[in-house]
Short mmCIF file of C-alpha atoms in Angstrom, two decimals:
data_model
loop_
_atom_site.label_atom_id
_atom_site.label_comp_id
_atom_site.label_asym_id
_atom_site.label_seq_id
_atom_site.Cartn_x
_atom_site.Cartn_y
_atom_site.Cartn_z
CA UNK R 192 33.27 9.38 -2.26
CA UNK R 193 31.54 6.26 -0.92
CA UNK R 194 29.09 5.89 -3.81
CA UNK R 195 31.65 5.14 -6.52
CA UNK R 196 33.38 2.10 -4.98
CA UNK R 197 30.02 0.93 -3.61
CA UNK R 198 28.53 0.89 -7.11
CA UNK R 199 31.60 -0.86 -8.54
CA UNK R 200 31.45 -3.49 -5.78
CA UNK R 201 27.74 -4.11 -6.34
CA UNK R 202 28.23 -4.35 -10.11
CA UNK R 203 30.62 -7.23 -9.43
CA UNK R 204 28.15 -8.90 -7.07
CA UNK R 205 25.39 -8.70 -9.71
CA UNK R 206 27.62 -9.99 -12.52
CA UNK R 207 28.78 -12.95 -10.44
CA UNK R 208 25.28 -13.84 -9.26
CA UNK R 209 23.86 -13.83 -12.80
CA UNK R 210 26.17 -16.49 -14.27
CA UNK R 211 27.50 -19.97 -13.51
CA UNK R 212 26.03 -23.10 -11.98
CA UNK R 213 24.70 -21.23 -8.94
CA UNK R 214 23.24 -18.33 -10.91
CA UNK R 215 20.13 -16.76 -9.44
CA UNK R 216 16.91 -16.79 -11.44
CA UNK R 217 15.93 -13.24 -10.50
CA UNK R 218 17.58 -9.94 -9.60
CA UNK R 219 15.68 -7.24 -7.73
CA UNK R 220 17.00 -3.71 -7.16
CA UNK R 221 15.28 -2.29 -4.08
CA UNK R 222 15.15 1.50 -3.91
CA UNK R 223 16.51 1.67 -7.45
CA UNK R 224 16.50 5.44 -7.80
CA UNK R 225 18.24 6.42 -11.06
CA UNK R 226 20.26 3.18 -11.13
CA UNK R 227 20.91 1.98 -14.71
CA UNK R 228 22.59 -1.29 -13.70
CA UNK R 229 20.24 -3.52 -15.72
CA UNK R 230 20.96 -1.46 -18.83
CA UNK R 231 24.75 -1.49 -18.30
CA UNK R 232 25.70 -4.98 -17.20
CA UNK R 233 24.18 -7.19 -19.90
CA UNK R 234 22.74 -9.89 -17.63
CA UNK R 235 21.46 -13.04 -19.37
CA UNK R 236 17.99 -12.63 -20.85
CA UNK R 237 16.69 -15.56 -18.81
CA UNK R 238 17.37 -13.72 -15.54
CA UNK R 239 14.20 -11.87 -14.54
CA UNK R 240 14.87 -8.25 -13.64
CA UNK R 241 12.82 -6.11 -11.25
CA UNK R 242 13.22 -2.56 -9.98
CA UNK R 243 11.36 -1.44 -6.85
CA UNK R 244 11.11 2.19 -5.79
CA UNK R 245 8.83 4.97 -4.61
CA UNK R 246 6.16 5.76 -7.22
CA UNK R 247 7.24 9.35 -7.87
CA UNK R 248 10.93 8.53 -8.23
CA UNK R 249 10.22 5.59 -10.49
CA UNK R 250 7.88 7.58 -12.75
CA UNK R 251 10.51 10.31 -13.13
CA UNK R 252 13.18 7.75 -14.02
CA UNK R 253 11.00 6.09 -16.64
CA UNK R 254 10.29 9.46 -18.25
CA UNK R 255 14.03 10.15 -18.42
CA UNK R 256 14.81 6.75 -19.93
CA UNK R 257 12.05 7.16 -22.50
CA UNK R 258 13.34 10.60 -23.46
CA UNK R 259 16.82 9.09 -23.89
CA UNK R 260 15.47 6.32 -26.13
CA UNK R 261 16.34 3.52 -23.71
CA UNK R 262 14.32 0.30 -24.05
CA UNK R 263 12.99 -0.66 -20.60
CA UNK R 264 10.86 -3.62 -21.70
CA UNK R 265 13.22 -6.22 -20.16
CA UNK R 266 12.79 -4.72 -16.67
CA UNK R 267 9.65 -4.95 -14.53
CA UNK R 268 9.12 -1.74 -12.55
CA UNK R 269 7.26 -2.09 -9.24
CA UNK R 270 6.21 1.06 -7.29
CA UNK R 271 6.37 0.59 -3.50
CA UNK R 272 6.42 2.70 -0.34
CA UNK R 273 8.92 0.81 1.85
CA UNK R 274 7.52 2.25 5.07
CA UNK R 275 3.87 1.25 4.46
CA UNK R 276 3.84 -1.57 1.89
CA UNK R 277 5.36 -5.04 1.61
CA UNK R 278 7.83 -4.97 -1.26
CA UNK R 279 7.65 -8.76 -1.44
CA UNK R 280 3.85 -8.80 -1.79
CA UNK R 281 4.01 -6.12 -4.48
CA UNK R 282 6.72 -8.04 -6.36
CA UNK R 283 4.62 -11.22 -6.34
CA UNK R 284 1.81 -9.32 -8.04
CA UNK R 285 4.22 -8.49 -10.87
CA UNK R 286 5.51 -12.00 -11.58
CA UNK R 287 8.22 -12.45 -8.95
CA UNK R 288 8.56 -16.12 -7.93
CA UNK R 289 9.48 -16.47 -4.22
CA UNK R 290 10.27 -20.16 -4.77
CA UNK R 291 13.25 -19.34 -7.02
CA UNK R 292 16.58 -17.90 -5.78
CA UNK R 293 16.94 -14.14 -6.07
CA UNK R 294 19.65 -11.53 -5.62
CA UNK R 295 18.32 -8.45 -3.82
CA UNK R 296 20.40 -5.31 -4.36
CA UNK R 297 19.79 -2.71 -1.64
CA UNK R 298 22.13 0.17 -2.34
CA UNK R 299 22.22 3.34 -0.28
CA UNK R 300 18.81 2.78 1.31
CA UNK R 301 19.13 1.37 4.84
CA UNK R 302 20.25 4.63 6.47
CA UNK R 303 16.98 6.33 5.46
CA UNK R 304 14.55 3.76 6.91
CA UNK R 305 13.18 3.17 10.41
CA UNK R 306 14.31 0.19 12.53
CA UNK R 307 10.89 -1.44 12.04
CA UNK R 308 11.15 -1.08 8.25
CA UNK R 309 14.66 -2.59 8.34
CA UNK R 310 13.38 -5.51 10.42
CA UNK R 311 10.46 -6.06 8.02
CA UNK R 312 12.91 -6.03 5.11
CA UNK R 313 15.10 -8.69 6.69
CA UNK R 314 12.13 -10.90 7.57
CA UNK R 315 10.83 -10.62 4.01
CA UNK R 316 14.25 -11.66 2.70
CA UNK R 317 14.09 -14.61 5.10
CA UNK R 318 10.92 -15.71 3.31
CA UNK R 319 12.72 -15.89 -0.06
CA UNK R 320 13.96 -19.16 -1.54
CA UNK R 321 16.98 -20.95 -0.10
CA UNK R 322 20.16 -19.75 -1.78
CA UNK R 323 18.87 -16.20 -2.24
CA UNK R 324 21.31 -13.33 -1.67
CA UNK R 325 20.97 -9.84 -0.22
CA UNK R 326 23.68 -7.26 -0.99
CA UNK R 327 23.54 -3.98 0.91
CA UNK R 328 25.50 -1.26 2.66
CA UNK R 329 24.94 -0.10 6.22
CA UNK R 330 26.40 2.71 8.34
CA UNK R 331 27.08 2.94 12.03
CA UNK R 332 24.82 5.24 14.08
CA UNK R 333 26.68 8.55 13.93
CA UNK R 334 23.81 11.06 13.66
CA UNK R 335 21.53 11.95 16.58
CA UNK R 336 18.51 11.26 14.34
CA UNK R 337 19.59 7.67 13.65
CA UNK R 338 18.25 4.58 15.45
CA UNK R 339 19.90 1.20 16.02
CA UNK R 340 18.48 -2.25 15.14
CA UNK R 341 17.03 -2.74 18.64
CA UNK R 342 15.53 0.75 18.98
CA UNK R 343 11.93 1.71 18.38
CA UNK R 344 10.96 4.29 15.76
CA UNK R 345 10.45 7.14 18.26
CA UNK R 346 11.57 10.47 16.80
CA UNK R 347 13.40 11.66 19.93
CA UNK R 348 16.97 12.50 19.07
CA UNK R 349 19.82 10.49 20.64
CA UNK R 350 23.37 11.60 21.28
CA UNK R 351 25.94 10.29 18.83
CA UNK R 352 29.62 10.88 18.09
CA UNK R 353 30.79 11.45 14.52
CA UNK R 354 33.97 11.90 12.54
CA UNK R 355 34.59 14.87 10.22
CA UNK R 356 33.54 12.79 7.19
CA UNK R 357 30.37 11.67 8.96
CA UNK R 358 29.53 15.28 9.81
CA UNK R 359 29.72 16.10 6.10
CA UNK R 360 27.40 13.17 5.28
CA UNK R 361 24.94 14.40 7.88
CA UNK R 362 24.97 17.95 6.52
CA UNK R 363 24.61 16.89 2.89
CA UNK R 364 21.73 14.56 3.76
CA UNK R 365 19.99 17.44 5.55
CA UNK R 366 20.49 19.80 2.59
CA UNK R 367 18.97 17.36 0.09
CA UNK R 368 16.05 16.58 2.40
CA UNK R 369 17.05 13.01 3.30
CA UNK R 370 16.83 12.39 7.07
CA UNK R 371 19.32 9.82 8.38
CA UNK R 372 17.32 7.36 10.49
CA UNK R 373 19.20 4.05 10.85
CA UNK R 374 22.66 2.83 11.80
CA UNK R 375 24.45 0.12 13.77
CA UNK R 376 25.15 0.96 17.43
CA UNK R 377 28.97 0.96 17.51
CA UNK R 378 31.86 3.36 17.85
CA UNK R 379 34.17 3.77 14.86
CA UNK R 380 36.80 1.24 15.99
CA UNK R 381 34.21 -1.45 16.74
CA UNK R 382 32.45 -0.86 13.43
CA UNK R 383 35.72 -1.34 11.54
CA UNK R 384 36.76 -4.41 13.53
CA UNK R 385 36.41 -8.07 12.58
CA UNK R 386 34.11 -9.82 13.21
CA UNK R 387 31.94 -6.79 12.73
CA UNK R 388 28.76 -5.90 14.62
CA UNK R 389 26.96 -6.23 11.29
CA UNK R 390 27.96 -9.90 11.04
CA UNK R 391 26.80 -10.49 14.61
CA UNK R 392 23.49 -8.75 13.80
CA UNK R 393 22.86 -10.77 10.63
CA UNK R 394 23.87 -14.14 12.08
CA UNK R 395 22.46 -13.63 15.56
CA UNK R 396 19.10 -12.02 14.88
CA UNK R 397 18.21 -13.46 11.46
CA UNK R 398 20.41 -16.58 11.11
CA UNK R 399 21.62 -15.46 7.67
CA UNK R 400 24.95 -16.70 6.33
CA UNK R 401 27.36 -13.80 5.81
CA UNK R 402 29.23 -14.33 2.54
CA UNK R 403 30.99 -10.97 2.44
CA UNK R 404 31.42 -8.17 4.98
CA UNK R 405 33.89 -5.46 3.97
CA UNK R 406 34.72 -2.29 5.87
CA UNK R 407 35.57 0.99 4.15
CA UNK R 408 39.33 0.31 4.42
CA UNK R 409 38.94 -2.95 2.49
CA UNK R 410 36.90 -1.17 -0.18
CA UNK R 411 39.54 1.57 -0.42
CA UNK R 412 42.28 -1.01 -0.88
CA UNK R 413 40.29 -2.86 -3.54
CA UNK R 414 39.02 0.02 -5.66
CA UNK R 415 40.86 3.24 -4.72
CA UNK R 416 44.52 2.19 -4.75
CA UNK R 417 47.19 1.51 -7.35
CA UNK R 418 50.12 -0.78 -6.50
CA UNK R 419 49.13 -0.63 -2.85
CA UNK R 420 49.03 3.16 -2.74
CA UNK R 421 45.75 5.03 -2.24
CA UNK R 422 44.73 7.41 -5.02
CA UNK R 423 41.66 8.44 -2.98
CA UNK R 424 40.19 7.73 0.42
CA UNK R 425 36.63 7.08 1.45
CA UNK R 426 37.04 8.22 5.03
CA UNK R 427 35.00 6.35 7.65
CA UNK R 428 32.10 4.86 5.74
CA UNK R 429 29.61 2.03 5.62
CA UNK R 430 30.18 -1.69 5.61
CA UNK R 431 29.45 -3.60 2.39
CA UNK R 432 27.63 -6.85 3.05
CA UNK R 433 26.33 -9.91 1.17
CA UNK R 434 24.22 -12.38 3.13
CA UNK R 435 22.61 -15.64 2.03
CA UNK R 436 19.30 -17.22 2.94
CA UNK R 437 20.19 -20.63 4.41
#
C-alpha cells in the first residue's frame, strides 16, 4: 500500500530537515489529517511546529488526542480551507515567520485539489524564505475526474487510461467520498521515466530546485525489499518529491 512507504519516506525527510547546520527553523504539515508525526519524531524544541487542515478534521483530531492524554501544546494548529483561503496568510496570523526557512510536508493531498489550488500552493511556497523545502507526493492523471497542471477547474470529465491498481485507488476514493481531481498528464511509462514530468513541471513552471524525485519502483526498492527481493509491491503509484526554494 502506497501510504506506508510514503509515511516512512516523509519521516526521514522531516528528521533530516530538523537537524544539522542547514536545519529549518519551522516545519508545517499541510493537510495534516490524523498525522501524529510531531508526537512521534522528537524534533528539537526550537523547531516551530504547525499543522494546517480543514476545521472539522482538525477539531476531531484534537478531541481524539485530548481523550488519549496527548499533550499538543508544542504544536500550533491552524484551520484552513485550501480551496478558498491562503494557508500562508493564515499561518502568519499564528506566528509563522516567512523570513525563516521552513519544511512544508504535503502528504496525500495534491490529488484532491483543483489545478488552481495546486498553482496557488506552489506560488505561496515560492514566497517562503530561500532554502525552504516542500515535500509532497503526486500522481499521474489516471481518473477521468482528474485535471492536469495546465487545465482549468472545469468539472467536465476527461478520458484517462488506468492500470488495475489505479482502478482500485479510484474506486476506494469514490467509496470514502474523496473525489480525485489532480494529476500529471503522462502515460505510465513517461511518469516512471527519468527525468520525470514532475521535475520538468517544478523546474520549468516554478523554477524550484528538485532535490529528490523518486518513482514508486525506487520507493519499493528502498522500503519494501529485503536483500534486493521485494516483500511487497506498491503497484503503479505516485512520485515522491522534495523541492527547494532557490
